[in-house]
């Protein structure tokens, strides 16, 4: 097949292209299926589903290998209870692999064990399309799906593979885990896949996977993380230190996002010779992956979605003090990118999201400077001090009501509000101040809404 076959849907789920996939694998041979390193349930289940799918193709023998660790208790339980046929790449070579399939990852992301001298044959993923992916023989990359498991469910349906038993259980749990029970970045396709999988899934087994026994080191890490957690406005940041397994940062980032008042969680720790970062946000389409890529820059690799992202930064040969300084630098970069960098402008075909920010502070706190920054980035500025003056202009309903409540002494001969007289009244009487606010605040909110 001389022509590469690709699909990429920014919005919507797309459709499985089973005939194109079969054509790309024509000739058969040994296939090596690679999910991303330290695979999560979405990656593990998707790889398992692809294995089941290619078992229906003639002349193909497949096996699943991964780099890193399966460290999280839920993931270990999933592998054990479902007897998933996965092994670490350290236990097998790539020389006898005629084809390599990347699942829930892509070439060039640096989060998989694809050798530099090998090229993937197929890529199936739901992360943003990478430039290197366009070079492979077959790719199905759909950002419009909340999980890769959803894509693989569609392929099994198209091939007539029954959605029952271990494969249905793995795929259903993979979707629920990736989308947090269809509450995070889930689309209609994810809901439809879940409905198709649920009747054939083992619900009791899913419960055992979701609520596994937790070892003592987990609680030690949690205790250390809680002691070091700090807040910066709507962001909660936790320095976890040395990690027992790399995906602990993702586990705790999910945990901290439940903190009251937090819209972002940022967890950072060290595993072997890497700094590992995971971020989460409750703001839909917040471009978390793009944000973290800007934070890491050329120091490491990062990727993710609108509401979640992860990164690795190598720290080979750095002293303990240099590692500490690098961690602080990355945290500060994140805060700067989140609050001070000019926002990325949406493209012509992208949905534009309105972010509303309130700014307050004492005299001399720097409000005007901050407002000027946002205005320079194209933000619309609404000054409530100006609105407060506009709603009490001569002849306005609010000014008439003020005259009725406080008397004509607070109205000048020109029919304007006598601000000096009004200040003397409200500063001397708390009840009078509350009465004035009861008049002004609804009028200001109504003007703001205009």
Tab-separated table of C-alpha atoms in Angstrom:
chain	number	residue	atom	x	y	z
A	1	UNK	CA	0.000	0.000	0.000
A	2	UNK	CA	1.801	3.114	-1.184
A	3	UNK	CA	-0.513	5.740	0.215
A	4	UNK	CA	-0.593	6.525	3.908
A	5	UNK	CA	-4.111	6.487	5.338
A	6	UNK	CA	-4.940	8.924	8.113
A	7	UNK	CA	-7.933	10.301	9.950
A	8	UNK	CA	-8.070	13.215	12.313
A	9	UNK	CA	-11.278	14.757	13.611
A	10	UNK	CA	-11.002	17.876	15.777
A	11	UNK	CA	-14.657	17.727	16.700
A	12	UNK	CA	-16.903	14.693	16.573
A	13	UNK	CA	-15.935	11.087	16.939
A	14	UNK	CA	-15.368	9.936	13.368
A	15	UNK	CA	-15.975	6.388	12.218
A	16	UNK	CA	-13.849	3.218	12.284
A	17	UNK	CA	-12.114	2.445	9.007
A	18	UNK	CA	-11.732	-1.284	9.291
A	19	UNK	CA	-11.063	-1.905	5.585
A	20	UNK	CA	-8.201	0.636	5.583
A	21	UNK	CA	-6.718	-0.954	8.692
A	22	UNK	CA	-6.869	-4.428	7.139
A	23	UNK	CA	-5.206	-3.109	3.984
A	24	UNK	CA	-2.399	-1.490	5.999
A	25	UNK	CA	-1.699	-4.841	7.686
A	26	UNK	CA	-1.945	-6.909	4.515
A	27	UNK	CA	0.763	-9.531	4.329
A	28	UNK	CA	0.597	-10.392	8.021
A	29	UNK	CA	3.537	-11.094	10.273
A	30	UNK	CA	4.510	-10.395	13.877
A	31	UNK	CA	2.883	-7.316	15.424
A	32	UNK	CA	4.143	-5.554	18.550
A	33	UNK	CA	1.497	-3.413	20.260
A	34	UNK	CA	2.918	-0.533	22.298
A	35	UNK	CA	0.804	1.624	24.611
A	36	UNK	CA	2.480	4.605	26.264
A	37	UNK	CA	4.977	4.031	29.073
A	38	UNK	CA	3.511	3.546	32.557
A	39	UNK	CA	0.181	2.690	30.898
A	40	UNK	CA	-3.131	3.743	32.412
A	41	UNK	CA	-6.450	1.865	32.014
A	42	UNK	CA	-7.257	3.596	28.700
A	43	UNK	CA	-3.915	2.522	27.218
A	44	UNK	CA	-4.012	-1.013	28.653
A	45	UNK	CA	-7.581	-1.713	27.546
A	46	UNK	CA	-7.059	-0.211	24.081
A	47	UNK	CA	-3.971	-2.357	23.506
A	48	UNK	CA	-5.896	-5.430	24.668
A	49	UNK	CA	-8.761	-4.586	22.300
A	50	UNK	CA	-6.389	-4.187	19.355
A	51	UNK	CA	-4.908	-7.584	20.190
A	52	UNK	CA	-8.401	-9.106	20.101
A	53	UNK	CA	-9.144	-7.314	16.838
A	54	UNK	CA	-6.068	-8.474	14.923
A	55	UNK	CA	-6.692	-12.025	16.110
A	56	UNK	CA	-9.534	-11.957	13.586
A	57	UNK	CA	-7.123	-10.987	10.769
A	58	UNK	CA	-5.345	-13.672	8.763
A	59	UNK	CA	-1.634	-14.214	9.259
A	60	UNK	CA	-1.024	-11.809	12.155
A	61	UNK	CA	0.369	-12.753	15.549
A	62	UNK	CA	0.401	-9.950	18.101
A	63	UNK	CA	1.749	-9.289	21.575
A	64	UNK	CA	1.576	-6.304	23.929
A	65	UNK	CA	4.633	-4.702	25.495
A	66	UNK	CA	5.085	-1.481	27.453
A	67	UNK	CA	7.845	0.597	28.967
A	68	UNK	CA	8.041	1.751	32.553
A	69	UNK	CA	5.770	0.411	35.282
A	70	UNK	CA	2.178	-0.414	36.052
A	71	UNK	CA	2.337	1.236	39.454
A	72	UNK	CA	-1.081	2.531	40.455
A	73	UNK	CA	-3.019	0.017	42.554
A	74	UNK	CA	-6.104	0.191	40.337
A	75	UNK	CA	-4.015	-0.475	37.230
A	76	UNK	CA	-2.151	-3.395	38.790
A	77	UNK	CA	-5.458	-4.875	39.903
A	78	UNK	CA	-6.855	-4.419	36.396
A	79	UNK	CA	-3.923	-6.295	34.831
A	80	UNK	CA	-4.125	-9.083	37.408
A	81	UNK	CA	-7.882	-9.566	37.593
A	82	UNK	CA	-8.368	-9.466	33.809
A	83	UNK	CA	-5.176	-11.449	33.169
A	84	UNK	CA	-4.139	-8.947	30.513
A	85	UNK	CA	-1.301	-10.401	28.379
A	86	UNK	CA	1.075	-7.451	28.834
A	87	UNK	CA	4.809	-7.466	29.540
A	88	UNK	CA	7.515	-4.852	29.926
A	89	UNK	CA	9.612	-4.083	26.853
A	90	UNK	CA	12.756	-4.968	28.777
A	91	UNK	CA	11.714	-8.617	28.485
A	92	UNK	CA	11.502	-8.689	24.684
A	93	UNK	CA	13.333	-7.294	21.668
A	94	UNK	CA	11.966	-5.503	18.628
A	95	UNK	CA	14.008	-7.326	15.993
A	96	UNK	CA	11.338	-9.912	15.194
A	97	UNK	CA	8.501	-7.360	15.000
A	98	UNK	CA	7.319	-6.893	11.406
A	99	UNK	CA	4.794	-4.256	12.465
A	100	UNK	CA	4.548	-1.906	15.438
A	101	UNK	CA	1.239	-0.440	16.578
A	102	UNK	CA	1.148	2.579	18.883
A	103	UNK	CA	-2.002	2.803	20.974
A	104	UNK	CA	-2.990	5.831	23.104
A	105	UNK	CA	0.336	7.409	22.125
A	106	UNK	CA	2.098	8.653	18.995
A	107	UNK	CA	5.597	8.877	17.508
A	108	UNK	CA	7.647	11.773	18.795
A	109	UNK	CA	5.877	12.107	22.131
A	110	UNK	CA	8.802	10.584	24.063
A	111	UNK	CA	6.315	8.768	26.313
A	112	UNK	CA	6.591	5.365	24.630
A	113	UNK	CA	9.315	2.792	23.991
A	114	UNK	CA	9.365	2.963	20.188
A	115	UNK	CA	13.043	2.658	19.184
A	116	UNK	CA	14.477	5.616	17.300
A	117	UNK	CA	15.434	3.379	14.368
A	118	UNK	CA	11.915	1.930	13.986
A	119	UNK	CA	8.768	3.465	12.515
A	120	UNK	CA	5.256	2.627	13.640
A	121	UNK	CA	2.972	0.901	11.160
A	122	UNK	CA	-0.287	2.042	12.719
A	123	UNK	CA	-1.287	4.660	15.312
A	124	UNK	CA	-4.640	4.780	17.114
A	125	UNK	CA	-5.019	7.617	19.615
A	126	UNK	CA	-7.287	10.387	20.920
A	127	UNK	CA	-4.602	12.991	21.643
A	128	UNK	CA	-3.807	15.882	19.265
A	129	UNK	CA	-2.241	14.740	15.994
A	130	UNK	CA	1.575	14.818	15.934
A	131	UNK	CA	3.574	15.697	12.838
A	132	UNK	CA	5.410	12.352	12.958
A	133	UNK	CA	2.109	10.463	12.922
A	134	UNK	CA	1.388	11.676	9.395
A	135	UNK	CA	4.283	9.532	8.149
A	136	UNK	CA	2.901	6.177	9.314
A	137	UNK	CA	1.069	3.733	7.072
A	138	UNK	CA	-2.266	3.968	8.923
A	139	UNK	CA	-3.423	6.365	11.632
A	140	UNK	CA	-6.751	7.021	13.285
A	141	UNK	CA	-6.354	9.983	15.621
A	142	UNK	CA	-9.517	11.555	16.996
A	143	UNK	CA	-9.427	14.405	19.487
A	144	UNK	CA	-13.217	14.302	19.437
A	145	UNK	CA	-13.191	11.119	21.529
A	146	UNK	CA	-12.636	11.231	25.268
A	147	UNK	CA	-10.693	7.968	25.256
A	148	UNK	CA	-8.866	5.626	22.907
A	149	UNK	CA	-11.048	2.821	24.290
A	150	UNK	CA	-14.011	4.442	22.560
A	151	UNK	CA	-12.236	4.240	19.198
A	152	UNK	CA	-11.283	0.602	19.756
A	153	UNK	CA	-14.852	-0.276	20.793
A	154	UNK	CA	-16.033	0.989	17.419
A	155	UNK	CA	-13.456	-1.163	15.601
A	156	UNK	CA	-14.529	-4.292	17.485
A	157	UNK	CA	-18.159	-3.538	16.650
A	158	UNK	CA	-17.300	-3.047	12.976
A	159	UNK	CA	-15.424	-6.381	12.938
A	160	UNK	CA	-18.254	-8.216	14.674
A	161	UNK	CA	-16.192	-9.064	17.774
A	162	UNK	CA	-18.594	-9.720	20.691
A	163	UNK	CA	-18.402	-7.073	23.440
A	164	UNK	CA	-18.457	-9.488	26.356
A	165	UNK	CA	-16.187	-10.753	29.098
A	166	UNK	CA	-12.707	-9.422	29.746
A	167	UNK	CA	-12.517	-7.186	26.675
A	168	UNK	CA	-15.842	-5.492	27.482
A	169	UNK	CA	-14.857	-5.082	31.123
A	170	UNK	CA	-11.460	-3.623	30.254
A	171	UNK	CA	-12.841	-1.187	27.660
A	172	UNK	CA	-15.732	-0.042	29.863
A	173	UNK	CA	-13.431	0.611	32.818
A	174	UNK	CA	-10.899	2.319	30.520
A	175	UNK	CA	-13.526	4.799	29.318
A	176	UNK	CA	-14.838	5.453	32.829
A	177	UNK	CA	-11.333	5.975	34.197
A	178	UNK	CA	-10.194	8.271	31.394
A	179	UNK	CA	-13.338	10.436	31.450
A	180	UNK	CA	-13.973	10.208	35.204
A	181	UNK	CA	-17.293	8.430	34.720
A	182	UNK	CA	-18.104	10.449	31.579
A	183	UNK	CA	-17.677	13.741	33.443
A	184	UNK	CA	-14.342	14.858	31.971
A	185	UNK	CA	-13.956	15.530	28.230
A	186	UNK	CA	-16.550	12.859	27.403
A	187	UNK	CA	-18.348	13.158	24.081
A	188	UNK	CA	-21.401	11.431	22.633
A	189	UNK	CA	-19.216	8.688	21.169
A	190	UNK	CA	-17.900	7.816	24.655
A	191	UNK	CA	-21.432	7.584	26.000
A	192	UNK	CA	-22.507	5.348	23.122
A	193	UNK	CA	-19.480	3.082	23.570
A	194	UNK	CA	-20.154	2.798	27.310
A	195	UNK	CA	-23.767	1.824	26.674
A	196	UNK	CA	-22.632	-0.840	24.193
A	197	UNK	CA	-20.057	-2.260	26.606
A	198	UNK	CA	-21.999	-2.182	29.874
A	199	UNK	CA	-24.235	-5.232	29.316
A	200	UNK	CA	-21.228	-7.467	28.630
A	201	UNK	CA	-18.950	-6.089	31.346
A	202	UNK	CA	-18.362	-7.729	34.719
A	203	UNK	CA	-19.607	-5.040	37.132
A	204	UNK	CA	-18.415	-6.867	40.243
A	205	UNK	CA	-14.913	-7.121	38.781
A	206	UNK	CA	-14.971	-3.407	37.873
A	207	UNK	CA	-15.773	-2.620	41.505
A	208	UNK	CA	-12.766	-4.652	42.666
A	209	UNK	CA	-10.535	-2.800	40.185
A	210	UNK	CA	-11.881	0.605	41.163
A	211	UNK	CA	-11.450	0.028	44.909
A	212	UNK	CA	-8.283	-2.066	45.388
A	213	UNK	CA	-6.292	-2.583	48.547
A	214	UNK	CA	-3.703	0.172	48.972
A	215	UNK	CA	-0.202	-0.505	50.287
A	216	UNK	CA	1.455	1.466	53.097
A	217	UNK	CA	3.830	3.387	50.737
A	218	UNK	CA	0.801	5.007	49.072
A	219	UNK	CA	-0.367	6.511	52.352
A	220	UNK	CA	3.156	7.655	53.183
A	221	UNK	CA	3.327	9.471	49.840
A	222	UNK	CA	-0.113	10.964	50.382
A	223	UNK	CA	0.864	12.187	53.850
A	224	UNK	CA	4.059	13.767	52.514
A	225	UNK	CA	2.161	15.348	49.646
A	226	UNK	CA	-0.516	16.828	51.924
A	227	UNK	CA	2.094	18.357	54.191
A	228	UNK	CA	3.770	20.056	51.229
A	229	UNK	CA	0.617	21.166	49.385
A	230	UNK	CA	0.221	24.918	48.881
A	231	UNK	CA	-2.387	27.089	47.171
A	232	UNK	CA	-1.847	30.003	44.842
A	233	UNK	CA	-5.245	31.471	44.171
A	234	UNK	CA	-7.325	28.852	42.323
A	235	UNK	CA	-4.291	26.552	41.953
A	236	UNK	CA	-3.229	23.849	44.400
A	237	UNK	CA	0.388	22.742	44.075
A	238	UNK	CA	1.953	19.700	45.694
A	239	UNK	CA	5.631	18.758	45.854
A	240	UNK	CA	5.570	14.984	46.293
A	241	UNK	CA	9.315	14.364	46.343
A	242	UNK	CA	10.601	10.900	45.439
A	243	UNK	CA	7.940	8.762	43.764
A	244	UNK	CA	7.381	5.047	44.249
A	245	UNK	CA	5.941	4.933	40.734
A	246	UNK	CA	5.686	7.714	38.123
A	247	UNK	CA	1.917	7.847	37.648
A	248	UNK	CA	1.444	8.692	41.337
A	249	UNK	CA	1.555	12.359	40.294
A	250	UNK	CA	-1.497	11.837	38.057
A	251	UNK	CA	-3.304	9.992	40.825
A	252	UNK	CA	-2.730	12.832	43.278
A	253	UNK	CA	-3.496	15.533	40.709
A	254	UNK	CA	-6.967	13.994	40.349
A	255	UNK	CA	-7.267	13.882	44.131
A	256	UNK	CA	-6.290	17.540	44.673
A	257	UNK	CA	-8.691	18.865	42.054
A	258	UNK	CA	-11.445	18.114	44.572
A	259	UNK	CA	-9.991	20.772	46.884
A	260	UNK	CA	-12.606	23.457	47.519
A	261	UNK	CA	-11.942	26.559	45.440
A	262	UNK	CA	-9.284	24.923	43.236
A	263	UNK	CA	-9.721	25.040	39.465
A	264	UNK	CA	-6.208	23.710	38.745
A	265	UNK	CA	-4.020	21.095	40.418
A	266	UNK	CA	-0.286	20.796	39.767
A	267	UNK	CA	1.624	17.812	41.167
A	268	UNK	CA	5.349	17.367	40.720
A	269	UNK	CA	7.797	14.746	41.912
A	270	UNK	CA	10.939	12.810	41.026
A	271	UNK	CA	11.132	9.282	39.655
A	272	UNK	CA	14.629	7.957	39.035
A	273	UNK	CA	16.309	10.497	36.708
A	274	UNK	CA	13.184	12.444	35.710
A	275	UNK	CA	11.027	15.164	37.175
A	276	UNK	CA	7.435	14.069	36.560
A	277	UNK	CA	4.549	16.548	36.374
A	278	UNK	CA	0.802	16.097	36.142
A	279	UNK	CA	-1.810	18.848	35.920
A	280	UNK	CA	-5.599	18.760	36.029
A	281	UNK	CA	-8.267	21.421	35.662
A	282	UNK	CA	-12.029	21.533	36.032
A	283	UNK	CA	-12.216	24.139	33.235
A	284	UNK	CA	-13.367	22.480	30.041
A	285	UNK	CA	-11.217	23.128	26.940
A	286	UNK	CA	-8.553	24.881	28.998
A	287	UNK	CA	-5.786	23.599	26.671
A	288	UNK	CA	-3.874	22.010	29.551
A	289	UNK	CA	-1.642	20.056	27.158
A	290	UNK	CA	-0.585	23.175	25.261
A	291	UNK	CA	-0.025	25.020	28.534
A	292	UNK	CA	2.265	22.327	29.945
A	293	UNK	CA	4.224	22.082	26.696
A	294	UNK	CA	4.977	25.806	26.990
A	295	UNK	CA	5.996	25.348	30.628
A	296	UNK	CA	8.405	22.498	29.874
A	297	UNK	CA	9.692	23.901	26.589
A	298	UNK	CA	12.844	22.214	25.348
A	299	UNK	CA	13.748	20.908	28.817
A	300	UNK	CA	11.574	17.815	28.442
A	301	UNK	CA	8.456	16.367	26.852
A	302	UNK	CA	4.786	17.079	27.575
A	303	UNK	CA	1.364	16.297	26.196
A	304	UNK	CA	-2.273	16.050	27.097
A	305	UNK	CA	-5.794	17.269	26.464
A	306	UNK	CA	-7.939	20.241	27.349
A	307	UNK	CA	-8.354	19.311	31.025
A	308	UNK	CA	-5.350	17.101	31.816
A	309	UNK	CA	-1.678	16.855	30.907
A	310	UNK	CA	1.617	15.306	31.946
A	311	UNK	CA	5.314	15.957	31.436
A	312	UNK	CA	8.789	14.587	32.076
A	313	UNK	CA	11.964	16.616	32.505
A	314	UNK	CA	15.302	14.733	32.601
A	315	UNK	CA	17.596	15.624	35.508
A	316	UNK	CA	20.568	13.393	34.774
A	317	UNK	CA	23.712	14.413	36.709
A	318	UNK	CA	21.943	17.227	38.606
A	319	UNK	CA	22.681	17.615	42.305
A	320	UNK	CA	19.881	17.466	44.866
A	321	UNK	CA	19.997	21.253	45.204
A	322	UNK	CA	19.864	21.730	41.429
A	323	UNK	CA	16.859	19.401	41.264
A	324	UNK	CA	15.110	21.444	43.942
A	325	UNK	CA	15.789	24.653	42.016
A	326	UNK	CA	14.544	23.088	38.779
A	327	UNK	CA	11.320	22.014	40.506
A	328	UNK	CA	10.787	25.555	41.815
A	329	UNK	CA	11.511	26.946	38.356
A	330	UNK	CA	8.926	24.673	36.731
A	331	UNK	CA	6.288	25.621	39.293
A	332	UNK	CA	6.971	29.315	38.727
A	333	UNK	CA	6.841	28.849	34.952
A	334	UNK	CA	3.453	27.192	35.303
A	335	UNK	CA	2.059	30.033	37.407
A	336	UNK	CA	3.449	32.602	34.981
A	337	UNK	CA	2.036	30.826	31.934
A	338	UNK	CA	-1.327	30.358	33.602
A	339	UNK	CA	-1.810	33.915	34.854
A	340	UNK	CA	0.545	36.233	32.994
A	341	UNK	CA	1.135	34.961	29.481
A	342	UNK	CA	-1.012	36.353	26.656
A	343	UNK	CA	-3.868	33.928	25.934
A	344	UNK	CA	-3.743	31.829	22.780
A	345	UNK	CA	-6.238	33.149	20.271
A	346	UNK	CA	-8.697	30.577	18.961
A	347	UNK	CA	-8.523	29.659	15.290
A	348	UNK	CA	-11.395	30.424	12.905
A	349	UNK	CA	-12.892	26.944	13.307
A	350	UNK	CA	-12.436	26.679	17.074
A	351	UNK	CA	-15.007	27.387	19.727
A	352	UNK	CA	-14.158	30.559	21.620
A	353	UNK	CA	-14.404	30.365	25.390
A	354	UNK	CA	-15.125	33.437	27.500
A	355	UNK	CA	-13.170	33.591	30.742
A	356	UNK	CA	-14.492	36.150	33.217
A	357	UNK	CA	-12.045	37.501	35.804
A	358	UNK	CA	-12.815	39.756	38.762
A	359	UNK	CA	-10.118	42.182	39.940
A	360	UNK	CA	-10.162	43.941	43.293
A	361	UNK	CA	-7.700	45.433	45.758
A	362	UNK	CA	-6.862	48.410	47.957
A	363	UNK	CA	-5.679	51.777	46.701
A	364	UNK	CA	-2.179	51.430	45.216
A	365	UNK	CA	-2.420	47.634	44.921
A	366	UNK	CA	-1.713	47.715	41.173
A	367	UNK	CA	-5.198	47.178	39.751
A	368	UNK	CA	-4.656	49.690	36.945
A	369	UNK	CA	-1.392	47.989	35.923
A	370	UNK	CA	-3.024	44.567	35.734
A	371	UNK	CA	-6.021	45.944	33.845
A	372	UNK	CA	-3.653	47.527	31.312
A	373	UNK	CA	-1.939	44.149	30.788
A	374	UNK	CA	-5.202	42.347	30.073
A	375	UNK	CA	-6.428	45.153	27.846
A	376	UNK	CA	-3.193	44.920	25.870
A	377	UNK	CA	-3.880	41.222	25.297
A	378	UNK	CA	-7.277	42.033	23.806
A	379	UNK	CA	-9.466	41.523	26.873
A	380	UNK	CA	-12.673	43.524	27.263
A	381	UNK	CA	-12.418	45.581	30.463
A	382	UNK	CA	-15.533	46.534	32.396
A	383	UNK	CA	-14.782	49.022	35.189
A	384	UNK	CA	-17.453	48.739	37.876
A	385	UNK	CA	-16.371	52.109	39.316
A	386	UNK	CA	-17.445	53.639	36.009
A	387	UNK	CA	-20.678	51.647	36.066
A	388	UNK	CA	-21.383	52.853	39.608
A	389	UNK	CA	-21.185	56.449	38.376
A	390	UNK	CA	-23.297	55.797	35.300
A	391	UNK	CA	-26.209	54.240	37.230
A	392	UNK	CA	-26.619	57.389	39.380
A	393	UNK	CA	-26.564	59.929	36.557
A	394	UNK	CA	-29.238	62.666	36.780
A	395	UNK	CA	-32.702	61.292	36.077
A	396	UNK	CA	-31.692	57.640	36.600
A	397	UNK	CA	-34.014	55.299	38.552
A	398	UNK	CA	-31.241	54.523	41.055
A	399	UNK	CA	-30.642	58.200	41.831
A	400	UNK	CA	-34.363	58.819	42.278
A	401	UNK	CA	-34.516	55.892	44.731
A	402	UNK	CA	-31.490	57.246	46.640
A	403	UNK	CA	-33.300	60.591	47.009
A	404	UNK	CA	-36.364	58.805	48.364
A	405	UNK	CA	-34.330	56.765	50.872
A	406	UNK	CA	-31.829	59.371	52.077
A	407	UNK	CA	-33.635	62.643	51.352
A	408	UNK	CA	-32.900	65.588	49.114
A	409	UNK	CA	-29.818	66.528	51.147
A	410	UNK	CA	-27.724	64.048	49.075
A	411	UNK	CA	-28.930	65.544	45.752
A	412	UNK	CA	-27.368	68.773	44.405
A	413	UNK	CA	-29.294	71.632	42.915
A	414	UNK	CA	-28.353	70.348	39.446
A	415	UNK	CA	-29.998	67.007	40.180
A	416	UNK	CA	-26.699	65.175	40.630
A	417	UNK	CA	-25.587	62.906	43.471
A	418	UNK	CA	-23.769	64.901	46.167
A	419	UNK	CA	-21.002	62.377	46.744
A	420	UNK	CA	-19.464	64.219	49.700
A	421	UNK	CA	-22.819	64.351	51.495
A	422	UNK	CA	-23.472	60.696	50.660
A	423	UNK	CA	-20.082	59.673	52.077
A	424	UNK	CA	-20.788	61.495	55.361
A	425	UNK	CA	-24.064	59.612	55.737
A	426	UNK	CA	-22.823	56.089	55.010
A	427	UNK	CA	-19.504	56.393	56.869
A	428	UNK	CA	-21.376	57.404	60.019
A	429	UNK	CA	-24.031	54.696	59.853
A	430	UNK	CA	-23.434	51.047	58.824
A	431	UNK	CA	-27.162	50.559	58.249
A	432	UNK	CA	-27.185	53.492	55.815
A	433	UNK	CA	-24.288	51.933	53.921
A	434	UNK	CA	-26.179	48.664	53.582
A	435	UNK	CA	-29.221	50.583	52.317
A	436	UNK	CA	-27.094	52.340	49.679
A	437	UNK	CA	-25.587	49.033	48.553
A	438	UNK	CA	-29.080	47.534	48.292
A	439	UNK	CA	-29.911	50.304	45.816
A	440	UNK	CA	-26.640	50.386	43.853
A	441	UNK	CA	-25.635	46.741	43.525
A	442	UNK	CA	-28.706	45.526	41.579
A	443	UNK	CA	-28.412	48.544	39.253
A	444	UNK	CA	-24.690	47.889	38.684
A	445	UNK	CA	-25.286	44.166	37.999
A	446	UNK	CA	-28.028	45.014	35.512
A	447	UNK	CA	-25.730	47.505	33.743
A	448	UNK	CA	-22.901	44.935	33.740
A	449	UNK	CA	-25.188	42.389	32.076
A	450	UNK	CA	-25.833	44.834	29.234
